[in-house]
Short mmCIF file of C-alpha atoms and ligand atoms in Angstrom, two decimals:
data_model
loop_
_atom_site.label_atom_id
_atom_site.label_comp_id
_atom_site.label_asym_id
_atom_site.label_seq_id
_atom_site.Cartn_x
_atom_site.Cartn_y
_atom_site.Cartn_z
CA MET C 1 0.00 0.00 0.00
CA ALA C 2 2.92 2.33 0.72
CA LEU C 3 3.48 2.52 -3.03
CA LEU C 4 0.13 4.25 -3.42
CA THR C 5 0.87 6.98 -0.92
CA GLN C 6 4.54 7.61 -1.62
CA ALA C 7 5.99 9.64 -4.46
CA ILE C 8 8.65 7.90 -6.54
CA ARG C 9 12.21 8.23 -5.18
CA GLY C 10 13.88 11.41 -6.40
CA THR C 11 10.58 13.17 -7.11
CA GLY C 12 8.64 15.58 -4.92
CA ASP C 13 5.40 17.49 -4.50
CA VAL C 14 4.89 21.22 -4.16
CA LEU C 15 2.15 21.66 -1.57
CA PRO C 16 -0.28 24.61 -1.54
CA ALA C 17 1.58 26.18 1.39
CA ASP C 18 4.75 26.42 -0.75
CA SER C 19 3.43 27.05 -4.25
CA HIS C 20 3.53 30.84 -3.98
CA ARG C 21 7.27 30.56 -3.29
CA TRP C 22 7.80 28.68 -6.57
CA GLN C 23 5.50 31.07 -8.43
CA HIS C 24 7.59 33.98 -7.15
CA ILE C 25 10.86 32.31 -8.21
CA GLU C 26 9.61 31.36 -11.69
CA LYS C 27 7.97 34.74 -12.30
CA THR C 28 11.10 36.65 -11.24
CA LEU C 29 13.33 34.53 -13.50
CA LEU C 30 11.07 34.78 -16.56
CA GLU C 31 10.56 38.52 -16.02
CA THR C 32 14.30 39.12 -15.75
CA ALA C 33 14.77 37.21 -19.02
CA LYS C 34 12.08 39.38 -20.58
CA LEU C 35 14.09 42.49 -19.71
CA TYR C 36 16.84 41.06 -21.94
CA GLY C 37 14.41 40.29 -24.78
CA PHE C 38 13.93 36.57 -24.08
CA ARG C 39 10.39 35.24 -24.63
CA GLU C 40 9.03 32.01 -23.26
CA ILE C 41 9.06 28.79 -25.28
CA ARG C 42 7.24 25.60 -24.22
CA THR C 43 8.29 22.27 -25.67
CA PRO C 44 7.00 18.73 -24.99
CA VAL C 45 8.14 16.77 -21.97
CA PHE C 46 9.14 13.86 -24.24
CA GLU C 47 10.95 13.77 -27.56
CA HIS C 48 12.45 11.17 -29.88
CA THR C 49 15.33 9.51 -28.03
CA GLU C 50 17.58 10.21 -31.00
CA LEU C 51 17.30 13.97 -30.39
CA PHE C 52 19.06 13.70 -27.02
CA VAL C 53 21.52 11.02 -28.16
CA ARG C 54 22.64 13.23 -31.03
CA SER C 55 22.75 16.56 -29.18
CA VAL C 56 23.72 15.74 -25.59
CA GLY C 57 26.10 13.06 -26.91
CA ASP C 58 26.23 9.28 -26.70
CA THR C 59 29.33 9.20 -24.51
CA THR C 60 27.86 11.46 -21.79
CA ASP C 61 26.64 10.19 -18.43
CA VAL C 62 23.23 11.69 -19.21
CA VAL C 63 22.75 9.57 -22.34
CA GLN C 64 24.64 6.48 -21.22
CA LYS C 65 23.17 6.14 -17.74
CA GLU C 66 20.50 8.64 -16.86
CA MET C 67 17.76 8.89 -19.47
CA TYR C 68 14.19 7.74 -18.92
CA THR C 69 13.71 5.98 -22.25
CA PHE C 70 10.83 3.74 -23.30
CA ASP C 71 9.11 2.44 -26.41
CA ASP C 72 5.63 3.87 -26.91
CA ASN C 73 2.74 1.73 -28.16
CA GLY C 74 3.73 2.56 -31.72
CA GLY C 75 7.20 1.11 -31.12
CA ARG C 76 9.01 4.50 -31.19
CA SER C 77 11.81 5.12 -28.74
CA ILE C 78 10.80 8.07 -26.58
CA THR C 79 12.78 9.87 -23.86
CA LEU C 80 11.64 12.21 -21.09
CA ARG C 81 13.72 15.35 -21.55
CA PRO C 82 16.87 15.29 -19.41
CA GLU C 83 17.45 19.01 -20.19
CA GLY C 84 15.90 21.89 -22.12
CA THR C 85 18.38 22.83 -24.85
CA ALA C 86 17.79 19.95 -27.27
CA GLY C 87 14.02 20.54 -27.40
CA ALA C 88 14.51 24.29 -27.89
CA VAL C 89 16.90 23.63 -30.81
CA ARG C 90 14.45 21.13 -32.31
CA ALA C 91 11.60 23.66 -32.08
CA PHE C 92 13.84 26.44 -33.48
CA LEU C 93 14.45 24.31 -36.57
CA GLU C 94 11.01 22.74 -36.91
CA HIS C 95 9.26 26.13 -36.90
CA GLY C 96 11.82 27.89 -39.07
CA LEU C 97 12.72 30.41 -36.37
CA HIS C 98 16.12 30.68 -38.09
CA ASN C 99 14.30 32.56 -40.86
CA GLU C 100 13.03 35.18 -38.41
CA ALA C 101 15.03 38.17 -37.18
CA LEU C 102 18.13 36.95 -35.39
CA PRO C 103 19.05 36.62 -32.63
CA GLN C 104 16.09 34.53 -31.51
CA LYS C 105 16.02 34.55 -27.72
CA VAL C 106 13.92 32.07 -25.77
CA SER C 107 13.43 31.26 -22.10
CA TYR C 108 11.74 28.35 -20.35
CA VAL C 109 10.79 26.79 -17.03
CA THR C 110 10.54 23.02 -17.44
CA SER C 111 10.65 19.74 -15.60
CA CYS C 112 13.62 17.48 -16.48
CA TYR C 113 14.25 13.81 -15.81
CA ARG C 114 17.53 12.06 -15.04
CA TYR C 115 17.98 8.66 -13.44
CA GLU C 116 20.64 9.76 -10.95
CA LYS C 117 21.26 8.66 -7.38
CA PRO C 118 19.01 10.99 -5.38
CA GLN C 119 20.58 13.12 -2.66
CA ALA C 120 20.22 16.72 -1.42
CA GLY C 121 20.02 18.88 -4.55
CA ARG C 122 19.99 15.90 -6.89
CA LEU C 123 16.61 14.60 -8.00
CA ARG C 124 15.19 12.36 -10.71
CA GLU C 125 12.52 14.87 -11.58
CA PHE C 126 13.83 18.40 -11.21
CA HIS C 127 13.07 21.78 -12.73
CA GLN C 128 15.14 24.15 -14.78
CA PHE C 129 14.83 27.76 -15.74
CA GLY C 130 16.85 28.26 -18.90
CA VAL C 131 17.51 30.61 -21.78
CA GLU C 132 18.80 29.94 -25.30
CA CYS C 133 20.02 32.59 -27.73
CA PHE C 134 20.30 31.64 -31.41
CA GLY C 135 22.27 33.53 -34.03
CA ALA C 136 24.74 35.52 -31.90
CA ALA C 137 28.43 34.69 -32.34
CA GLU C 138 29.96 37.77 -30.71
CA PRO C 139 31.58 37.68 -27.26
CA ALA C 140 29.07 40.38 -26.24
CA ALA C 141 26.38 37.68 -26.40
CA ASP C 142 28.29 35.47 -23.93
CA ALA C 143 28.62 38.42 -21.56
CA GLU C 144 24.95 39.36 -21.96
CA VAL C 145 23.74 35.84 -21.21
CA ILE C 146 26.00 35.59 -18.16
CA SER C 147 24.79 39.00 -17.03
CA LEU C 148 21.18 37.81 -17.37
CA ALA C 149 21.89 34.92 -15.00
CA ALA C 150 23.63 37.27 -12.54
CA SER C 151 20.70 39.74 -12.64
CA ALA C 152 18.18 36.96 -12.09
CA PHE C 153 20.05 35.82 -8.96
CA GLU C 154 20.23 39.40 -7.76
CA ALA C 155 16.49 39.93 -8.35
CA LEU C 156 15.84 36.97 -6.04
CA GLY C 157 18.11 38.40 -3.36
CA ILE C 158 20.73 35.64 -3.70
CA LYS C 159 24.26 36.53 -2.62
CA ASN C 160 27.69 34.98 -2.69
CA LEU C 161 27.46 32.87 -5.82
CA SER C 162 30.72 32.51 -7.60
CA LEU C 163 30.93 32.54 -11.36
CA GLU C 164 33.49 30.22 -12.91
CA ILE C 165 34.27 30.43 -16.61
CA ASN C 166 36.39 28.54 -19.10
CA SER C 167 36.81 28.07 -22.83
CA ILE C 168 36.77 24.57 -24.27
CA GLY C 169 37.67 25.77 -27.78
CA CYS C 170 36.29 24.76 -31.13
CA PRO C 171 36.37 21.30 -32.78
CA GLU C 172 39.71 22.14 -34.45
CA CYS C 173 41.65 23.13 -31.37
CA ARG C 174 39.94 20.42 -29.37
CA ALA C 175 41.49 17.70 -31.58
CA LYS C 176 44.92 18.58 -30.14
CA PHE C 177 43.53 18.58 -26.63
CA TYR C 178 41.95 15.14 -27.19
CA ASP C 179 45.35 13.77 -28.32
CA ALA C 180 46.95 15.10 -25.13
CA LEU C 181 44.15 13.60 -23.01
CA ARG C 182 44.40 10.23 -24.75
CA GLU C 183 48.12 10.14 -24.10
CA TYR C 184 47.64 11.05 -20.43
CA PHE C 185 44.74 8.68 -19.70
CA SER C 186 46.32 5.79 -21.64
CA SER C 187 49.00 5.62 -18.97
CA HIS C 188 46.18 5.07 -16.39
CA LYS C 189 44.19 2.63 -18.52
CA ASP C 190 44.03 -0.14 -15.95
CA GLU C 191 42.60 2.21 -13.27
CA LEU C 192 39.80 3.86 -15.29
CA CYS C 193 36.19 2.69 -14.86
CA GLU C 194 34.66 0.68 -17.68
CA THR C 195 32.61 3.61 -19.01
CA CYS C 196 35.70 5.82 -19.20
CA LEU C 197 37.70 3.11 -20.95
CA GLY C 198 35.05 3.22 -23.65
CA ARG C 199 35.36 7.05 -23.76
CA LEU C 200 39.14 7.05 -24.15
CA ASP C 201 39.09 6.69 -27.91
CA ARG C 202 35.87 8.43 -28.81
CA ASN C 203 35.59 11.32 -26.37
CA PRO C 204 38.37 11.50 -23.75
CA MET C 205 37.08 14.88 -22.46
CA ARG C 206 34.11 13.06 -20.91
CA ILE C 207 36.50 11.25 -18.55
CA LEU C 208 37.08 14.65 -16.92
CA ASP C 209 33.54 14.76 -15.52
CA CYS C 210 33.18 11.10 -14.57
CA LYS C 211 31.60 10.78 -11.12
CA SER C 212 33.72 7.75 -10.06
CA PRO C 213 36.17 8.82 -7.31
CA VAL C 214 39.07 6.89 -8.93
CA CYS C 215 38.57 8.53 -12.35
CA LYS C 216 38.13 11.90 -10.60
CA GLY C 217 41.47 11.42 -8.84
CA ILE C 218 43.25 10.59 -12.12
CA ALA C 219 41.55 13.50 -13.93
CA LYS C 220 42.96 15.98 -11.40
CA ASP C 221 46.38 15.98 -13.08
CA ALA C 222 45.14 15.72 -16.68
CA PRO C 223 46.09 18.38 -19.26
CA THR C 224 43.73 21.39 -19.24
CA VAL C 225 41.97 22.63 -22.32
CA LEU C 226 43.00 26.29 -22.02
CA ASP C 227 46.57 25.25 -22.92
CA TYR C 228 45.36 23.96 -26.27
CA ILE C 229 42.86 26.51 -27.62
CA CYS C 230 43.56 28.25 -30.93
CA ASP C 231 44.15 31.99 -31.37
CA ASP C 232 40.56 32.71 -32.46
CA CYS C 233 39.09 30.90 -29.47
CA ARG C 234 41.56 32.61 -27.12
CA ASP C 235 40.67 36.00 -28.58
CA HIS C 236 36.95 35.25 -28.15
CA PHE C 237 37.55 34.24 -24.52
CA ASP C 238 39.63 37.35 -23.82
CA ARG C 239 36.88 39.55 -25.20
CA VAL C 240 34.22 37.81 -23.10
CA LYS C 241 36.34 38.47 -20.02
CA ALA C 242 36.81 42.12 -21.01
CA TYR C 243 33.02 42.57 -21.29
CA LEU C 244 32.48 40.94 -17.90
CA ASP C 245 35.13 43.22 -16.38
CA GLN C 246 33.40 46.20 -17.88
CA MET C 247 30.06 45.13 -16.41
CA ASN C 248 31.70 44.56 -13.02
CA ILE C 249 30.71 40.90 -13.07
CA ARG C 250 33.26 39.04 -10.99
CA TYR C 251 34.46 35.64 -12.18
CA ILE C 252 37.26 33.20 -11.83
CA VAL C 253 38.74 31.26 -14.72
CA ASN C 254 38.47 27.59 -13.85
CA PRO C 255 40.29 25.57 -16.51
CA THR C 256 38.79 22.30 -15.23
CA ILE C 257 35.19 23.15 -16.24
CA VAL C 258 34.30 21.08 -19.30
CA ARG C 259 30.52 20.61 -18.67
CA GLY C 260 28.81 17.24 -18.85
CA LEU C 261 27.06 17.62 -22.21
CA ASP C 262 28.74 17.25 -25.60
CA TYR C 263 27.39 20.20 -27.55
CA TYR C 264 29.51 22.95 -26.00
CA THR C 265 32.11 25.02 -27.83
CA ARG C 266 34.23 27.95 -26.61
CA THR C 267 32.80 29.68 -23.50
CA VAL C 268 31.43 27.49 -20.72
CA PHE C 269 30.43 28.72 -17.28
CA GLU C 270 28.93 27.70 -13.97
CA PHE C 271 27.59 29.54 -10.95
CA VAL C 272 28.46 27.68 -7.77
CA SER C 273 27.36 28.15 -4.18
CA THR C 274 28.82 27.12 -0.87
CA ASP C 275 25.25 26.83 0.48
CA LEU C 276 24.58 23.65 -1.52
CA GLY C 277 26.91 20.95 -0.21
CA ALA C 278 28.12 18.36 -2.72
CA GLN C 279 25.86 19.47 -5.59
CA SER C 280 27.29 22.97 -5.60
CA THR C 281 26.47 24.03 -9.18
CA VAL C 282 23.22 25.95 -9.39
CA CYS C 283 23.59 27.11 -12.99
CA GLY C 284 25.52 25.84 -15.98
CA GLY C 285 25.75 26.92 -19.57
CA GLY C 286 27.83 28.02 -22.48
CA ARG C 287 28.12 28.27 -26.24
CA TYR C 288 27.09 25.53 -28.64
CA ASP C 289 27.98 27.00 -32.03
CA GLY C 290 27.90 23.66 -33.88
CA LEU C 291 24.67 22.12 -32.57
CA VAL C 292 22.06 23.72 -34.85
CA GLU C 293 24.03 22.70 -37.94
CA GLN C 294 24.68 19.26 -36.54
CA MET C 295 20.90 18.83 -36.18
CA GLY C 296 20.42 19.58 -39.87
CA GLY C 297 19.92 23.37 -39.69
CA PRO C 298 21.95 26.27 -41.06
CA LYS C 299 25.20 27.25 -39.38
CA THR C 300 23.96 29.17 -36.32
CA ALA C 301 26.04 30.31 -33.38
CA ALA C 302 24.10 29.76 -30.13
CA LEU C 303 24.45 29.82 -26.38
CA GLY C 304 22.46 29.58 -23.17
CA PHE C 305 22.31 28.32 -19.61
CA ALA C 306 20.01 26.53 -17.20
CA VAL C 307 19.44 27.00 -13.48
CA GLY C 308 18.31 24.10 -11.28
CA LEU C 309 15.28 25.48 -9.46
CA GLU C 310 15.40 23.07 -6.51
CA ARG C 311 19.04 24.04 -5.91
CA LEU C 312 18.15 27.70 -6.31
CA ASN C 313 15.42 27.31 -3.70
CA MET C 314 17.85 25.56 -1.33
CA ILE C 315 20.21 28.55 -1.57
CA MET C 316 17.36 31.01 -1.03
CA GLN C 317 16.27 29.12 2.08
CA ALA C 318 19.83 28.91 3.43
CA GLN C 319 20.31 32.64 2.86
CA GLY C 320 16.84 33.61 4.16
CA CYS C 321 15.98 35.42 0.92
CA GLU C 322 12.66 37.20 1.22
CA VAL C 323 9.64 35.90 -0.65
CA PRO C 324 6.51 38.11 -0.83
CA GLN C 325 3.73 37.07 1.53
CA GLU C 326 1.00 34.99 0.01
CA LYS C 327 -2.32 36.82 -0.40
CA THR C 328 -4.79 35.71 2.27
CA CYS C 329 -8.58 35.88 2.42
CA ASP C 330 -9.94 39.45 2.45
CA VAL C 331 -13.45 38.62 3.65
CA TYR C 332 -15.00 35.51 5.17
CA ILE C 333 -18.80 35.50 5.16
CA ALA C 334 -20.34 33.27 7.83
CA PRO C 335 -24.00 32.43 7.12
CA MET C 336 -26.46 30.86 9.57
CA GLY C 337 -29.41 29.19 7.83
CA ASP C 338 -30.51 28.70 4.22
CA ASN C 339 -31.49 32.27 3.37
CA ALA C 340 -28.25 33.60 4.77
CA ALA C 341 -26.27 30.99 2.80
CA LYS C 342 -27.83 32.26 -0.44
CA MET C 343 -26.99 35.87 0.45
CA ALA C 344 -23.45 34.82 1.46
CA LEU C 345 -22.82 33.29 -1.97
CA LYS C 346 -24.15 36.44 -3.62
CA LEU C 347 -21.91 38.69 -1.51
CA ALA C 348 -18.86 36.48 -2.11
CA THR C 349 -19.48 36.66 -5.87
CA MET C 350 -19.82 40.46 -5.75
CA LEU C 351 -16.53 40.76 -3.85
CA ARG C 352 -14.70 38.37 -6.22
CA GLU C 353 -15.95 40.31 -9.23
CA GLU C 354 -14.15 43.33 -7.77
CA GLY C 355 -10.94 41.32 -7.30
CA PHE C 356 -11.27 40.62 -3.55
CA PHE C 357 -10.43 37.20 -2.13
CA ALA C 358 -13.68 36.02 -0.49
CA GLU C 359 -14.77 32.75 1.07
CA THR C 360 -17.97 31.49 2.61
CA ASP C 361 -19.13 28.26 4.18
CA ILE C 362 -19.49 25.32 1.77
CA VAL C 363 -19.44 22.49 4.29
CA GLY C 364 -22.43 23.36 6.54
CA ARG C 365 -20.50 24.31 9.71
CA GLY C 366 -22.02 26.05 12.74
CA LEU C 367 -21.01 29.66 13.52
CA LYS C 368 -18.28 28.82 16.04
CA ALA C 369 -16.55 26.39 13.70
CA GLN C 370 -16.83 28.88 10.85
CA MET C 371 -15.11 31.60 12.87
CA LYS C 372 -12.35 29.17 13.81
CA TYR C 373 -11.88 28.41 10.11
CA ALA C 374 -11.86 32.14 9.23
CA ASN C 375 -9.10 32.61 11.79
CA LYS C 376 -7.09 29.70 10.44
CA ILE C 377 -7.14 30.98 6.87
CA GLY C 378 -6.13 34.45 8.08
CA ALA C 379 -9.29 36.28 6.91
CA LYS C 380 -8.88 40.05 7.31
CA PHE C 381 -12.62 40.74 7.75
CA THR C 382 -15.64 38.62 8.62
CA VAL C 383 -19.36 39.19 8.19
CA VAL C 384 -21.89 37.14 10.14
CA LEU C 385 -25.26 36.73 8.40
CA GLY C 386 -28.40 35.46 10.16
CA ASP C 387 -32.13 35.84 9.41
CA ASN C 388 -32.20 39.27 11.12
CA GLU C 389 -29.48 40.66 8.89
CA ILE C 390 -31.26 39.41 5.77
CA VAL C 391 -34.55 41.01 6.84
CA GLU C 392 -32.98 44.33 7.89
CA GLY C 393 -30.52 44.49 4.98
CA LYS C 394 -27.55 45.33 7.26
CA ALA C 395 -24.76 43.33 8.84
CA ASN C 396 -21.70 43.83 11.02
CA LEU C 397 -18.30 43.76 9.35
CA LYS C 398 -15.56 42.79 11.77
CA CYS C 399 -11.88 43.57 11.33
CA MET C 400 -10.12 40.45 12.61
CA SER C 401 -6.89 42.17 13.64
CA THR C 402 -8.42 45.02 15.70
CA GLY C 403 -11.78 43.50 16.60
CA GLU C 404 -13.47 46.73 15.41
CA GLN C 405 -16.97 46.36 13.98
CA THR C 406 -18.79 48.53 11.42
CA GLU C 407 -22.31 48.29 10.13
CA VAL C 408 -22.72 47.78 6.38
CA GLN C 409 -25.73 47.75 4.06
CA ILE C 410 -26.11 44.41 2.32
CA PRO C 411 -25.82 43.49 -0.41
CA ASP C 412 -24.85 46.83 -1.99
CA GLY C 413 -22.72 48.51 0.70
CA LEU C 414 -20.23 45.69 1.36
CA VAL C 415 -17.92 46.04 -1.66
CA ASP C 416 -17.56 49.84 -1.15
CA LYS C 417 -16.86 49.41 2.56
CA ILE C 418 -14.19 46.78 1.89
CA TYR C 419 -12.62 49.09 -0.71
CA ASP C 420 -12.50 51.96 1.83
CA LEU C 421 -11.11 49.78 4.61
CA THR C 422 -8.46 48.01 2.50
CA ILE C 423 -7.30 51.27 0.95
CA SER C 424 -7.00 52.90 4.36
CA THR C 425 -5.14 49.82 5.69
CA SER C 426 -2.79 49.86 2.69
CA LEU C 427 -2.20 53.58 3.20
CA GLN C 428 -1.51 52.97 6.89
CA ASN C 429 0.95 50.17 5.98
CA LEU C 430 2.63 52.47 3.51
CA THR C 431 2.91 55.26 6.09
CA ASP C 432 4.32 52.78 8.65
CA ALA C 433 6.85 51.53 6.09
CA ILE C 434 7.93 55.10 5.25
CA ASP C 435 8.25 55.90 8.98
CA GLU C 436 10.41 52.80 9.48
CA GLN C 437 12.59 53.77 6.53
CA PHE C 438 12.91 57.32 7.84
CA LYS C 439 13.84 56.07 11.32
CA SER C 440 16.54 53.77 9.88
CA VAL C 441 18.07 56.68 7.93
CA ASN C 442 17.74 59.20 10.82
CA PRO C 443 17.88 57.08 13.98
P1 HAM D 501 23.28 21.03 -16.75
O1 HAM D 501 24.53 21.52 -16.13
O2 HAM D 501 23.20 19.58 -17.05
O3 HAM D 501 23.06 21.89 -18.05
O4 HAM D 501 22.05 21.40 -15.82
C1 HAM D 501 21.81 22.72 -15.43
C2 HAM D 501 21.45 22.78 -13.95
O5 HAM D 501 20.35 21.91 -13.69
C3 HAM D 501 22.54 22.30 -13.01
O6 HAM D 501 23.49 23.33 -12.76
C4 HAM D 501 21.74 21.96 -11.77
O7 HAM D 501 21.48 23.13 -11.01
C5 HAM D 501 20.44 21.45 -12.35
N1 HAM D 501 20.43 19.97 -12.31
C6 HAM D 501 21.02 19.12 -13.17
N2 HAM D 501 20.78 17.84 -12.83
C7 HAM D 501 20.03 17.89 -11.71
C8 HAM D 501 19.45 16.89 -10.85
N3 HAM D 501 19.56 15.59 -11.08
N4 HAM D 501 18.72 17.32 -9.77
C9 HAM D 501 18.57 18.64 -9.52
N5 HAM D 501 19.09 19.61 -10.30
C10 HAM D 501 19.81 19.24 -11.36
C11 HAM D 501 22.01 21.75 -18.89
O8 HAM D 501 21.02 21.09 -18.63
C12 HAM D 501 22.12 22.58 -20.14
N6 HAM D 501 20.95 22.29 -20.98
C13 HAM D 501 22.23 24.06 -19.81
C14 HAM D 501 22.35 24.90 -21.05
C15 HAM D 501 21.35 25.59 -21.63
N7 HAM D 501 23.45 25.06 -21.76
C16 HAM D 501 23.17 25.84 -22.79
N8 HAM D 501 21.89 26.15 -22.73
#
């Protein structure tokens, strides 16, 4: 029976008490992207397996070990997306966005699926906010995309992330690097894990991000890519750094970053946090200038990044970042008897039509239980309706925080009264906030 009442390992629920937190995070990220001209794209949760094999790369951990792949009833091999870039590239090509004005800039919030060993910050279903920019080859684009990520973190009040950047060159300069890696790892052949042995010939760079502790230990002294990049790639990297300097975006060059997906070229970067424990990378991205062409499209320089939302939320919680309070019930209407119940529904509808959050009894509780419920949901005002109130056309409106009561005409006077009271409360809150601010400046 436990199976029926337990979510699958590595997955989680967002309960109503927490959903406003996620809404705030997602809204802030998408709105920041909008300020940079990125508009939302939504792609399917599953795609042809081949799409991920070809783009993410068949020697990566993601493709070799982590994909949720199955045959559908039509016998097609389908995979739940392990990341957002491949689907965005597929949609870019399928809908001919390369024929529109370039650059095309898209953003997304999506669920992703990877069969990894679950631990803090590592899930099997997780969520990413990401952006992809197609048709921009200049170093200014790299700096702009990195700056977008930095602004998004700032907008959420996150501090102390460190930005690490590297260049992994282009396919030409990488050939020399691969030779150097092959030579180095060949002398450790009998220590490498089986997967890495298979990578040695085809893609030795993947050995650098193997999760096995032995391979990790060997990789520590391996040649680093920055020593092998060509003049053009070095110039591109230098110009990216100059832009970041100019924008006062602090970074460190970490020559060991190679990223775990195969499509990257030139600039790669990660934002890491000390608030995350072992899974310290909250955001990863970079250029993928060859991917669109490799998928059958025209030569199109491209770049982007993705942020893991669960990791982002962990950092926000560790740092106590503020999240706006969730809106609570403005008015709870407590009816006693059938006639009152009808009037209560009418009043609730009138309030909702004016944008107020109103609730009334829908479970047939007595007055005492209703007031207890109104308290629990944090209602700002309550109105009790009995037969007398219906006959006389007036009722008492009670402010739950002060206990003050005012008489209102029903049905027509209630909405106006609530307007007056909420505006005066908002004004009072504003005045209090200004006073506080003034006191902190002039103690
Ligand atoms: P990625 O580095 O594989 O890159 O993932 C991006 C982020 O997703 C990670 O930094 C991490 O925060 C989060 N993440 C990854 N795996 C998990 C997991 N199992 N559980 C929780 N969070 C996780 C990409 O996915 C690229 N598509 C990014 C990109 C976009 N590059 C260019 N454009």
